[in-house]
Short mmCIF file of N, CA and C in Angstrom, two decimals:
data_model
loop_
_atom_site.label_atom_id
_atom_site.label_comp_id
_atom_site.label_asym_id
_atom_site.label_seq_id
_atom_site.Cartn_x
_atom_site.Cartn_y
_atom_site.Cartn_z
N MET A 17 -5.54 10.83 20.30
CA MET A 17 -5.85 9.41 20.32
C MET A 17 -4.59 8.64 20.68
N PRO A 18 -4.73 7.64 21.52
CA PRO A 18 -3.56 6.82 21.84
C PRO A 18 -3.09 6.04 20.62
N GLU A 19 -1.82 5.73 20.58
CA GLU A 19 -1.21 5.02 19.45
C GLU A 19 -1.92 3.71 19.15
N SER A 20 -2.40 3.02 20.19
CA SER A 20 -3.06 1.72 19.99
C SER A 20 -4.36 1.84 19.18
N SER A 21 -4.96 3.02 19.14
CA SER A 21 -6.20 3.22 18.39
C SER A 21 -5.98 3.67 16.96
N VAL A 22 -4.76 4.02 16.63
CA VAL A 22 -4.46 4.50 15.27
C VAL A 22 -4.20 3.28 14.39
N GLN A 23 -5.30 2.70 13.88
CA GLN A 23 -5.25 1.49 13.07
C GLN A 23 -6.13 1.66 11.84
N PRO A 24 -5.75 1.03 10.72
CA PRO A 24 -6.60 1.10 9.53
C PRO A 24 -8.02 0.62 9.83
N GLY A 25 -8.99 1.35 9.28
CA GLY A 25 -10.39 1.00 9.48
C GLY A 25 -11.04 1.70 10.65
N HIS A 26 -10.25 2.40 11.48
CA HIS A 26 -10.82 3.07 12.66
C HIS A 26 -11.50 4.37 12.24
N LEU A 27 -12.77 4.51 12.63
CA LEU A 27 -13.54 5.72 12.35
C LEU A 27 -13.27 6.73 13.46
N CYS A 28 -12.85 7.93 13.09
CA CYS A 28 -12.55 8.97 14.07
C CYS A 28 -12.80 10.32 13.42
N CYS A 29 -12.20 11.37 13.94
CA CYS A 29 -12.34 12.67 13.30
C CYS A 29 -10.99 13.38 13.31
N VAL A 30 -10.88 14.38 12.46
CA VAL A 30 -9.63 15.13 12.33
C VAL A 30 -9.98 16.61 12.23
N THR A 31 -9.11 17.43 12.79
CA THR A 31 -9.31 18.87 12.69
C THR A 31 -8.41 19.42 11.58
N VAL A 32 -9.03 20.20 10.68
CA VAL A 32 -8.31 20.83 9.59
C VAL A 32 -8.81 22.27 9.51
N SER A 33 -7.91 23.23 9.73
CA SER A 33 -8.26 24.65 9.68
C SER A 33 -9.47 24.98 10.56
N LYS A 34 -9.44 24.49 11.77
CA LYS A 34 -10.48 24.74 12.79
C LYS A 34 -11.83 24.09 12.50
N TRP A 35 -11.91 23.22 11.49
CA TRP A 35 -13.13 22.47 11.19
C TRP A 35 -12.88 21.01 11.51
N TRP A 36 -13.93 20.28 11.91
CA TRP A 36 -13.82 18.86 12.23
C TRP A 36 -14.47 18.04 11.12
N TYR A 37 -13.82 16.96 10.74
CA TYR A 37 -14.32 16.08 9.69
C TYR A 37 -14.25 14.63 10.14
N ARG A 38 -15.26 13.85 9.73
CA ARG A 38 -15.20 12.41 9.98
C ARG A 38 -14.20 11.80 9.03
N VAL A 39 -13.37 10.90 9.54
CA VAL A 39 -12.40 10.21 8.70
C VAL A 39 -12.30 8.75 9.12
N ILE A 40 -11.81 7.95 8.20
CA ILE A 40 -11.50 6.55 8.48
C ILE A 40 -10.01 6.39 8.19
N ILE A 41 -9.27 5.85 9.13
CA ILE A 41 -7.84 5.66 8.92
C ILE A 41 -7.67 4.60 7.82
N HIS A 42 -7.04 5.01 6.73
CA HIS A 42 -6.86 4.11 5.58
C HIS A 42 -5.55 3.33 5.71
N ARG A 43 -4.48 4.03 6.06
CA ARG A 43 -3.20 3.35 6.30
C ARG A 43 -2.30 4.25 7.13
N VAL A 44 -1.42 3.61 7.88
CA VAL A 44 -0.43 4.32 8.68
C VAL A 44 0.80 4.53 7.81
N ILE A 45 1.20 5.79 7.65
CA ILE A 45 2.34 6.12 6.79
C ILE A 45 3.65 5.95 7.57
N ASN A 46 3.73 6.58 8.74
CA ASN A 46 4.92 6.52 9.58
C ASN A 46 4.53 6.89 11.02
N ASP A 47 5.49 7.21 11.85
CA ASP A 47 5.20 7.53 13.26
C ASP A 47 4.39 8.80 13.42
N GLN A 48 4.44 9.67 12.44
CA GLN A 48 3.77 10.98 12.56
C GLN A 48 2.51 11.13 11.70
N GLU A 49 2.42 10.35 10.61
CA GLU A 49 1.36 10.59 9.63
C GLU A 49 0.53 9.35 9.32
N VAL A 50 -0.73 9.60 8.96
CA VAL A 50 -1.63 8.55 8.49
C VAL A 50 -2.36 9.06 7.25
N GLU A 51 -2.75 8.13 6.42
CA GLU A 51 -3.61 8.49 5.29
C GLU A 51 -5.04 8.19 5.73
N VAL A 52 -5.92 9.17 5.57
CA VAL A 52 -7.30 9.01 6.00
C VAL A 52 -8.24 9.15 4.81
N PHE A 53 -9.39 8.51 4.92
CA PHE A 53 -10.44 8.60 3.92
C PHE A 53 -11.60 9.38 4.52
N TYR A 54 -12.10 10.37 3.80
CA TYR A 54 -13.22 11.19 4.23
C TYR A 54 -14.51 10.59 3.67
N PRO A 55 -15.30 9.87 4.48
CA PRO A 55 -16.49 9.20 3.96
C PRO A 55 -17.60 10.17 3.54
N ASP A 56 -17.50 11.43 3.95
CA ASP A 56 -18.51 12.40 3.57
C ASP A 56 -18.11 13.23 2.35
N TYR A 57 -16.87 13.06 1.89
CA TYR A 57 -16.38 13.80 0.72
C TYR A 57 -15.80 12.88 -0.34
N GLY A 58 -15.30 11.71 0.07
CA GLY A 58 -14.80 10.73 -0.89
C GLY A 58 -13.33 10.85 -1.25
N ASN A 59 -12.57 11.68 -0.53
CA ASN A 59 -11.16 11.83 -0.89
C ASN A 59 -10.24 11.25 0.17
N LEU A 60 -9.01 11.00 -0.25
CA LEU A 60 -7.94 10.54 0.64
C LEU A 60 -7.01 11.71 0.92
N GLU A 61 -6.43 11.74 2.12
CA GLU A 61 -5.50 12.81 2.46
C GLU A 61 -4.55 12.31 3.55
N ILE A 62 -3.34 12.82 3.55
CA ILE A 62 -2.38 12.49 4.60
C ILE A 62 -2.48 13.57 5.67
N VAL A 63 -2.65 13.14 6.93
CA VAL A 63 -2.76 14.08 8.05
C VAL A 63 -1.81 13.65 9.18
N GLN A 64 -1.56 14.56 10.08
CA GLN A 64 -0.74 14.26 11.25
C GLN A 64 -1.55 13.43 12.25
N LYS A 65 -0.93 12.44 12.85
CA LYS A 65 -1.60 11.63 13.87
C LYS A 65 -2.09 12.50 15.02
N SER A 66 -1.35 13.55 15.31
CA SER A 66 -1.69 14.42 16.43
C SER A 66 -3.02 15.17 16.22
N CYS A 67 -3.51 15.21 14.98
CA CYS A 67 -4.78 15.90 14.68
C CYS A 67 -5.99 14.98 14.82
N LEU A 68 -5.77 13.68 15.03
CA LEU A 68 -6.87 12.72 15.15
C LEU A 68 -7.49 12.77 16.53
N ARG A 69 -8.81 12.61 16.58
CA ARG A 69 -9.55 12.56 17.84
C ARG A 69 -10.63 11.49 17.73
N PHE A 70 -11.07 10.99 18.90
CA PHE A 70 -12.20 10.07 18.91
C PHE A 70 -13.44 10.82 18.45
N LEU A 71 -14.32 10.12 17.78
CA LEU A 71 -15.55 10.69 17.28
C LEU A 71 -16.65 10.49 18.32
N LYS A 72 -17.48 11.51 18.53
CA LYS A 72 -18.59 11.38 19.47
C LYS A 72 -19.51 10.26 19.00
N TRP A 73 -20.07 9.56 19.95
CA TRP A 73 -20.91 8.40 19.65
C TRP A 73 -22.05 8.75 18.69
N CYS A 74 -22.65 9.92 18.84
CA CYS A 74 -23.81 10.28 18.03
C CYS A 74 -23.48 10.42 16.54
N TYR A 75 -22.19 10.57 16.19
CA TYR A 75 -21.81 10.72 14.79
C TYR A 75 -21.33 9.43 14.15
N LEU A 76 -21.26 8.36 14.92
CA LEU A 76 -20.76 7.09 14.38
C LEU A 76 -21.72 6.45 13.39
N LYS A 77 -23.01 6.62 13.60
CA LYS A 77 -24.00 5.91 12.79
C LYS A 77 -24.53 6.72 11.60
N LEU A 78 -24.11 7.97 11.46
CA LEU A 78 -24.61 8.79 10.34
C LEU A 78 -24.19 8.17 9.02
N PRO A 79 -25.07 8.17 8.02
CA PRO A 79 -24.70 7.63 6.70
C PRO A 79 -23.57 8.44 6.07
N ALA A 80 -22.74 7.77 5.31
CA ALA A 80 -21.70 8.47 4.56
C ALA A 80 -22.37 9.36 3.52
N GLN A 81 -21.82 10.52 3.30
CA GLN A 81 -22.41 11.47 2.36
C GLN A 81 -21.81 11.38 0.96
N ALA A 82 -20.65 10.77 0.84
CA ALA A 82 -20.02 10.62 -0.48
C ALA A 82 -20.60 9.40 -1.18
N ILE A 83 -20.90 9.55 -2.45
CA ILE A 83 -21.42 8.45 -3.25
C ILE A 83 -20.52 8.31 -4.47
N PRO A 84 -19.96 7.11 -4.72
CA PRO A 84 -19.12 6.95 -5.92
C PRO A 84 -19.95 7.20 -7.18
N CYS A 85 -19.46 8.06 -8.05
CA CYS A 85 -20.19 8.41 -9.28
C CYS A 85 -19.27 8.25 -10.49
N SER A 86 -19.90 8.01 -11.61
CA SER A 86 -19.18 7.88 -12.87
C SER A 86 -20.04 8.48 -13.97
N LEU A 87 -19.40 9.13 -14.95
CA LEU A 87 -20.17 9.65 -16.08
C LEU A 87 -20.78 8.48 -16.85
N ALA A 88 -22.04 8.65 -17.22
CA ALA A 88 -22.75 7.60 -17.95
C ALA A 88 -22.35 7.59 -19.42
N TRP A 89 -22.28 6.38 -19.96
CA TRP A 89 -22.13 6.11 -21.39
C TRP A 89 -20.80 6.56 -22.00
N VAL A 90 -19.78 6.77 -21.19
CA VAL A 90 -18.48 7.15 -21.76
C VAL A 90 -17.38 6.24 -21.25
N LYS A 91 -16.34 6.15 -22.06
CA LYS A 91 -15.12 5.47 -21.63
C LYS A 91 -13.95 6.24 -22.24
N PRO A 92 -12.79 6.15 -21.60
CA PRO A 92 -11.63 6.87 -22.15
C PRO A 92 -11.22 6.28 -23.49
N MET A 93 -10.62 7.10 -24.32
CA MET A 93 -10.16 6.64 -25.64
C MET A 93 -9.09 5.57 -25.49
N GLU A 94 -8.26 5.72 -24.44
CA GLU A 94 -7.28 4.69 -24.13
C GLU A 94 -7.77 3.96 -22.88
N GLY A 95 -6.95 3.15 -22.29
CA GLY A 95 -7.36 2.36 -21.13
C GLY A 95 -7.74 3.17 -19.90
N THR A 96 -7.07 4.31 -19.71
CA THR A 96 -7.35 5.15 -18.55
C THR A 96 -7.54 6.59 -19.02
N TRP A 97 -8.14 7.39 -18.15
CA TRP A 97 -8.35 8.80 -18.49
C TRP A 97 -7.01 9.53 -18.48
N SER A 98 -6.76 10.31 -19.50
CA SER A 98 -5.51 11.07 -19.59
C SER A 98 -5.54 12.24 -18.62
N ASN A 99 -4.37 12.78 -18.34
CA ASN A 99 -4.29 13.97 -17.47
C ASN A 99 -5.06 15.13 -18.08
N ALA A 100 -4.99 15.28 -19.40
CA ALA A 100 -5.70 16.37 -20.08
C ALA A 100 -7.22 16.21 -19.93
N ALA A 101 -7.70 14.97 -20.03
CA ALA A 101 -9.15 14.72 -19.86
C ALA A 101 -9.58 15.03 -18.44
N THR A 102 -8.76 14.63 -17.48
CA THR A 102 -9.07 14.89 -16.07
C THR A 102 -9.08 16.39 -15.80
N LEU A 103 -8.12 17.11 -16.36
CA LEU A 103 -8.06 18.56 -16.19
C LEU A 103 -9.28 19.23 -16.81
N LEU A 104 -9.68 18.81 -17.99
CA LEU A 104 -10.86 19.36 -18.64
C LEU A 104 -12.11 19.10 -17.79
N PHE A 105 -12.23 17.90 -17.26
CA PHE A 105 -13.38 17.56 -16.41
C PHE A 105 -13.43 18.48 -15.19
N LYS A 106 -12.28 18.68 -14.55
CA LYS A 106 -12.22 19.57 -13.38
C LYS A 106 -12.60 21.00 -13.75
N GLN A 107 -12.16 21.46 -14.92
CA GLN A 107 -12.52 22.81 -15.37
C GLN A 107 -14.02 22.92 -15.62
N LEU A 108 -14.62 21.88 -16.16
CA LEU A 108 -16.06 21.89 -16.42
C LEU A 108 -16.86 21.95 -15.11
N CYS A 109 -16.33 21.33 -14.07
CA CYS A 109 -17.02 21.27 -12.77
C CYS A 109 -16.74 22.48 -11.88
N ASP A 110 -15.67 23.20 -12.14
CA ASP A 110 -15.14 24.21 -11.23
C ASP A 110 -16.18 25.22 -10.75
N SER A 111 -16.53 25.11 -9.47
CA SER A 111 -17.40 26.07 -8.77
C SER A 111 -18.70 26.36 -9.51
N LYS A 112 -19.30 25.34 -10.07
CA LYS A 112 -20.55 25.53 -10.80
C LYS A 112 -21.64 24.65 -10.19
N LEU A 113 -22.85 25.14 -10.29
CA LEU A 113 -24.00 24.35 -9.92
C LEU A 113 -24.39 23.55 -11.16
N LEU A 114 -24.34 22.22 -11.05
CA LEU A 114 -24.57 21.36 -12.21
C LEU A 114 -25.86 20.58 -12.06
N VAL A 115 -26.39 20.15 -13.17
CA VAL A 115 -27.56 19.28 -13.19
C VAL A 115 -27.06 17.86 -13.45
N GLY A 116 -27.48 16.93 -12.60
CA GLY A 116 -27.13 15.53 -12.78
C GLY A 116 -28.36 14.72 -13.15
N ILE A 117 -28.27 13.97 -14.21
CA ILE A 117 -29.37 13.11 -14.65
C ILE A 117 -28.92 11.67 -14.43
N VAL A 118 -29.61 10.99 -13.53
CA VAL A 118 -29.20 9.63 -13.16
C VAL A 118 -29.61 8.65 -14.25
N ASP A 119 -28.64 7.86 -14.70
CA ASP A 119 -28.93 6.80 -15.67
C ASP A 119 -29.22 5.50 -14.94
N GLU A 120 -28.31 5.11 -14.01
CA GLU A 120 -28.55 3.91 -13.22
C GLU A 120 -27.62 3.87 -12.01
N TYR A 121 -28.00 3.08 -11.03
CA TYR A 121 -27.19 2.82 -9.84
C TYR A 121 -26.85 1.34 -9.89
N MET A 122 -25.56 1.03 -10.15
CA MET A 122 -25.17 -0.35 -10.37
C MET A 122 -23.88 -0.66 -9.61
N ASN A 123 -23.90 -1.75 -8.85
CA ASN A 123 -22.73 -2.20 -8.10
C ASN A 123 -22.14 -1.10 -7.21
N GLY A 124 -23.01 -0.33 -6.57
CA GLY A 124 -22.57 0.72 -5.64
C GLY A 124 -22.04 1.97 -6.31
N ILE A 125 -22.20 2.10 -7.63
CA ILE A 125 -21.73 3.29 -8.35
C ILE A 125 -22.93 3.95 -9.04
N LEU A 126 -23.05 5.26 -8.83
CA LEU A 126 -24.11 6.04 -9.47
C LEU A 126 -23.60 6.53 -10.82
N HIS A 127 -24.25 6.10 -11.90
CA HIS A 127 -23.86 6.52 -13.24
C HIS A 127 -24.82 7.63 -13.67
N LEU A 128 -24.24 8.79 -14.01
CA LEU A 128 -25.09 9.92 -14.36
C LEU A 128 -24.49 10.77 -15.47
N PHE A 129 -25.38 11.52 -16.11
CA PHE A 129 -24.98 12.52 -17.09
C PHE A 129 -24.87 13.83 -16.33
N LEU A 130 -23.84 14.62 -16.61
CA LEU A 130 -23.68 15.93 -15.99
C LEU A 130 -23.88 17.00 -17.05
N CYS A 131 -24.59 18.06 -16.63
CA CYS A 131 -24.91 19.13 -17.56
C CYS A 131 -24.74 20.48 -16.87
N ASP A 132 -24.09 21.40 -17.56
CA ASP A 132 -23.95 22.78 -17.09
C ASP A 132 -25.03 23.59 -17.80
N THR A 133 -25.99 24.11 -17.02
CA THR A 133 -27.11 24.86 -17.60
C THR A 133 -26.95 26.37 -17.36
N SER A 134 -25.75 26.81 -17.00
CA SER A 134 -25.55 28.23 -16.67
C SER A 134 -25.38 29.12 -17.90
N THR A 135 -25.23 28.52 -19.07
CA THR A 135 -25.08 29.31 -20.30
C THR A 135 -26.34 29.17 -21.15
N GLU A 136 -26.40 29.91 -22.24
CA GLU A 136 -27.59 29.87 -23.10
C GLU A 136 -27.84 28.46 -23.66
N GLU A 137 -26.76 27.77 -23.97
CA GLU A 137 -26.89 26.40 -24.48
C GLU A 137 -26.37 25.43 -23.43
N ASP A 138 -27.14 24.38 -23.12
CA ASP A 138 -26.73 23.39 -22.12
C ASP A 138 -25.46 22.66 -22.60
N VAL A 139 -24.54 22.42 -21.65
CA VAL A 139 -23.28 21.77 -21.96
C VAL A 139 -23.25 20.41 -21.27
N TYR A 140 -23.33 19.33 -22.05
CA TYR A 140 -23.26 17.98 -21.51
C TYR A 140 -21.80 17.53 -21.50
N PHE A 141 -21.34 17.10 -20.33
CA PHE A 141 -19.92 16.76 -20.15
C PHE A 141 -19.46 15.64 -21.06
N HIS A 142 -20.28 14.60 -21.23
CA HIS A 142 -19.85 13.48 -22.06
C HIS A 142 -19.66 13.93 -23.52
N CYS A 143 -20.46 14.90 -23.97
CA CYS A 143 -20.31 15.41 -25.34
C CYS A 143 -19.04 16.25 -25.48
N VAL A 144 -18.74 17.05 -24.46
CA VAL A 144 -17.51 17.87 -24.50
C VAL A 144 -16.29 16.95 -24.53
N LEU A 145 -16.28 15.93 -23.67
CA LEU A 145 -15.14 15.00 -23.64
C LEU A 145 -14.99 14.27 -24.97
N ARG A 146 -16.12 13.92 -25.59
CA ARG A 146 -16.08 13.27 -26.91
C ARG A 146 -15.56 14.24 -27.98
N ASP A 147 -16.11 15.45 -27.98
CA ASP A 147 -15.74 16.44 -28.99
C ASP A 147 -14.26 16.83 -28.91
N GLU A 148 -13.69 16.78 -27.70
CA GLU A 148 -12.27 17.11 -27.52
C GLU A 148 -11.36 15.92 -27.78
N GLY A 149 -11.96 14.76 -28.06
CA GLY A 149 -11.17 13.57 -28.40
C GLY A 149 -10.68 12.76 -27.21
N TYR A 150 -11.27 13.00 -26.03
CA TYR A 150 -10.83 12.29 -24.82
C TYR A 150 -11.71 11.09 -24.48
N ALA A 151 -12.94 11.05 -25.00
CA ALA A 151 -13.88 10.00 -24.61
C ALA A 151 -14.57 9.41 -25.83
N ASP A 152 -15.00 8.17 -25.63
CA ASP A 152 -15.78 7.47 -26.64
C ASP A 152 -17.16 7.23 -26.04
N ILE A 153 -18.21 7.60 -26.76
CA ILE A 153 -19.58 7.34 -26.30
C ILE A 153 -19.86 5.87 -26.59
N CYS A 154 -20.12 5.12 -25.51
CA CYS A 154 -20.24 3.67 -25.68
C CYS A 154 -21.65 3.14 -25.43
N GLY A 155 -22.58 3.98 -24.95
CA GLY A 155 -23.95 3.53 -24.76
C GLY A 155 -24.15 2.56 -23.61
N GLU A 156 -23.11 2.35 -22.82
CA GLU A 156 -23.23 1.50 -21.63
C GLU A 156 -22.39 2.11 -20.51
N ASN A 157 -22.62 1.68 -19.30
CA ASN A 157 -21.90 2.23 -18.16
C ASN A 157 -20.74 1.32 -17.77
N ILE A 158 -19.56 1.87 -17.93
CA ILE A 158 -18.34 1.15 -17.60
C ILE A 158 -17.68 1.89 -16.44
N PRO A 159 -17.60 1.26 -15.26
CA PRO A 159 -16.98 1.95 -14.12
C PRO A 159 -15.55 2.36 -14.42
N SER A 160 -15.18 3.53 -13.93
CA SER A 160 -13.83 4.04 -14.11
C SER A 160 -12.82 3.07 -13.52
N GLN A 161 -11.65 3.00 -14.14
CA GLN A 161 -10.58 2.12 -13.66
C GLN A 161 -10.22 2.44 -12.20
N GLY A 162 -10.37 3.71 -11.82
CA GLY A 162 -10.06 4.12 -10.45
C GLY A 162 -10.88 3.38 -9.41
N PHE A 163 -12.11 3.01 -9.74
CA PHE A 163 -12.95 2.28 -8.79
C PHE A 163 -12.43 0.86 -8.58
N LYS A 164 -11.77 0.32 -9.60
CA LYS A 164 -11.24 -1.04 -9.48
C LYS A 164 -9.91 -1.04 -8.74
N GLU A 165 -9.06 -0.04 -9.01
CA GLU A 165 -7.72 -0.01 -8.42
C GLU A 165 -7.72 0.42 -6.96
N LEU A 166 -8.39 1.53 -6.66
CA LEU A 166 -8.39 2.03 -5.30
C LEU A 166 -9.72 2.71 -5.04
N ASN A 167 -10.54 2.06 -4.27
CA ASN A 167 -11.83 2.63 -3.92
C ASN A 167 -12.06 2.44 -2.43
N PRO A 168 -11.52 3.35 -1.60
CA PRO A 168 -11.69 3.21 -0.15
C PRO A 168 -13.16 3.16 0.25
N LEU A 169 -14.01 3.83 -0.52
CA LEU A 169 -15.42 3.84 -0.19
C LEU A 169 -15.98 2.41 -0.17
N ALA A 170 -15.52 1.56 -1.10
CA ALA A 170 -15.99 0.18 -1.15
C ALA A 170 -15.51 -0.62 0.06
N LEU A 171 -14.36 -0.21 0.62
CA LEU A 171 -13.84 -0.91 1.79
C LEU A 171 -14.60 -0.57 3.06
N TYR A 172 -14.98 0.70 3.20
CA TYR A 172 -15.50 1.18 4.48
C TYR A 172 -16.97 1.55 4.47
N VAL A 173 -17.59 1.57 3.30
CA VAL A 173 -18.99 1.98 3.21
C VAL A 173 -19.74 0.93 2.44
N GLN A 174 -20.95 0.61 2.91
CA GLN A 174 -21.75 -0.37 2.20
C GLN A 174 -23.12 0.21 1.91
N PRO A 175 -23.69 -0.13 0.72
CA PRO A 175 -25.03 0.38 0.41
C PRO A 175 -26.05 -0.20 1.39
N SER A 176 -26.99 0.62 1.79
CA SER A 176 -28.05 0.18 2.69
C SER A 176 -29.13 -0.52 1.88
N GLY A 177 -29.69 -1.58 2.44
CA GLY A 177 -30.77 -2.28 1.76
C GLY A 177 -32.06 -1.50 1.80
N LYS A 178 -32.23 -0.63 2.79
CA LYS A 178 -33.49 0.09 2.96
C LYS A 178 -33.54 1.38 2.16
N GLN A 179 -32.40 1.98 1.93
CA GLN A 179 -32.37 3.27 1.26
C GLN A 179 -31.21 3.31 0.29
N GLU A 180 -31.17 4.33 -0.53
CA GLU A 180 -30.11 4.45 -1.52
C GLU A 180 -28.85 5.06 -0.93
N ASN A 181 -28.91 5.52 0.31
CA ASN A 181 -27.72 6.11 0.94
C ASN A 181 -26.72 5.02 1.26
N ALA A 182 -25.46 5.39 1.27
CA ALA A 182 -24.43 4.46 1.70
C ALA A 182 -24.20 4.68 3.18
N GLU A 183 -24.02 3.62 3.93
CA GLU A 183 -23.80 3.73 5.37
C GLU A 183 -22.40 3.27 5.71
N LEU A 184 -21.85 3.88 6.75
CA LEU A 184 -20.53 3.46 7.21
C LEU A 184 -20.60 2.04 7.70
N VAL A 185 -19.60 1.26 7.39
CA VAL A 185 -19.51 -0.10 7.90
C VAL A 185 -19.39 -0.01 9.41
N GLU A 186 -20.05 -0.92 10.09
CA GLU A 186 -20.04 -0.90 11.56
C GLU A 186 -18.60 -0.83 12.08
N PRO A 187 -18.25 0.26 12.76
CA PRO A 187 -16.89 0.37 13.28
C PRO A 187 -16.67 -0.53 14.48
N ASP A 188 -15.44 -0.89 14.69
CA ASP A 188 -15.10 -1.70 15.86
C ASP A 188 -14.97 -0.76 17.05
N LEU A 189 -16.06 -0.60 17.78
CA LEU A 189 -16.10 0.35 18.91
C LEU A 189 -15.30 -0.16 20.10
N ARG A 190 -14.95 -1.45 20.09
CA ARG A 190 -14.15 -1.99 21.21
C ARG A 190 -12.81 -1.29 21.30
N LEU A 191 -12.21 -0.94 20.13
CA LEU A 191 -10.93 -0.25 20.13
C LEU A 191 -11.04 1.08 20.87
N GLN A 192 -12.11 1.82 20.57
CA GLN A 192 -12.29 3.12 21.21
C GLN A 192 -12.54 2.94 22.71
N GLN A 193 -13.36 1.96 23.08
CA GLN A 193 -13.66 1.74 24.49
C GLN A 193 -12.43 1.26 25.25
N GLU A 194 -11.64 0.35 24.62
CA GLU A 194 -10.40 -0.12 25.27
C GLU A 194 -9.44 1.04 25.50
N SER A 195 -9.33 1.93 24.52
CA SER A 195 -8.45 3.09 24.67
C SER A 195 -8.93 4.00 25.78
N LEU A 196 -10.24 4.21 25.83
CA LEU A 196 -10.80 5.06 26.89
C LEU A 196 -10.55 4.43 28.26
N ASP A 197 -10.75 3.09 28.34
CA ASP A 197 -10.51 2.39 29.61
C ASP A 197 -9.04 2.49 30.01
N ALA A 198 -8.13 2.34 29.04
CA ALA A 198 -6.70 2.41 29.32
C ALA A 198 -6.33 3.81 29.81
N ASP A 199 -6.90 4.84 29.15
CA ASP A 199 -6.63 6.22 29.59
C ASP A 199 -7.15 6.45 31.00
N SER A 200 -8.31 5.86 31.30
CA SER A 200 -8.90 6.01 32.62
C SER A 200 -8.02 5.35 33.68
N GLU A 201 -7.50 4.15 33.38
CA GLU A 201 -6.61 3.45 34.31
C GLU A 201 -5.33 4.23 34.54
N THR A 202 -4.78 4.80 33.46
CA THR A 202 -3.56 5.61 33.58
C THR A 202 -3.81 6.81 34.47
N ALA A 203 -4.93 7.48 34.26
CA ALA A 203 -5.26 8.66 35.07
C ALA A 203 -5.45 8.27 36.53
N THR A 204 -6.10 7.11 36.77
CA THR A 204 -6.31 6.65 38.15
C THR A 204 -4.98 6.34 38.82
N SER A 205 -4.05 5.66 38.09
CA SER A 205 -2.76 5.35 38.71
C SER A 205 -1.98 6.61 39.01
N LYS A 206 -2.07 7.63 38.16
CA LYS A 206 -1.38 8.88 38.43
C LYS A 206 -1.94 9.56 39.67
N LEU A 207 -3.26 9.48 39.82
CA LEU A 207 -3.87 10.06 41.02
C LEU A 207 -3.40 9.34 42.27
N ASP A 208 -3.36 7.99 42.19
CA ASP A 208 -2.90 7.21 43.34
C ASP A 208 -1.48 7.57 43.71
N GLU A 209 -0.60 7.75 42.69
CA GLU A 209 0.78 8.12 42.95
C GLU A 209 0.86 9.49 43.61
N ASP A 210 0.02 10.42 43.13
CA ASP A 210 0.04 11.77 43.68
C ASP A 210 -0.44 11.79 45.14
N GLU A 211 -1.38 10.90 45.45
CA GLU A 211 -1.89 10.86 46.82
C GLU A 211 -0.82 10.36 47.79
N LEU A 212 0.09 9.50 47.28
CA LEU A 212 1.15 8.97 48.12
C LEU A 212 2.10 10.09 48.43
#
């Protein structure tokens, strides 16, 4: 991608280990790197600018696959989730097929109960976090502090009025077309020079 197209908010794709992923440029770090948001996975990552490519037109309108979620009816014992609580949550989720019970969808966040049914007794995550002293059962849905501080999904994805899926915000396709036109002009001038 030409340097002029590497701007925050630009929808493109990146290659990582021979796989292609849709990304939105979140911020430019330096001359070599950008931070990108993966609308289909929900994570941020720093990648090399040289790995960015224009996205095919047919993939621009696909709905984002990542949906912001929060555990229902819990809040951290302190203002934010501790590292130990986060580690426990990751261990509970690690490579398991989980059952999610939706409590409500509010302000673009899906609040749900998570349950591991792979053992003889069902394990509800909010109960484990409470029993370990990391969470308080509050009977209401309080969005995680992380959604307030940094939520790229809220910047680049908007809930659809017709369906519950989140859709990518309309990208500015003029940037991509201008870059393609500029590349075409450059190629034409090089051809003209070669003909001389």
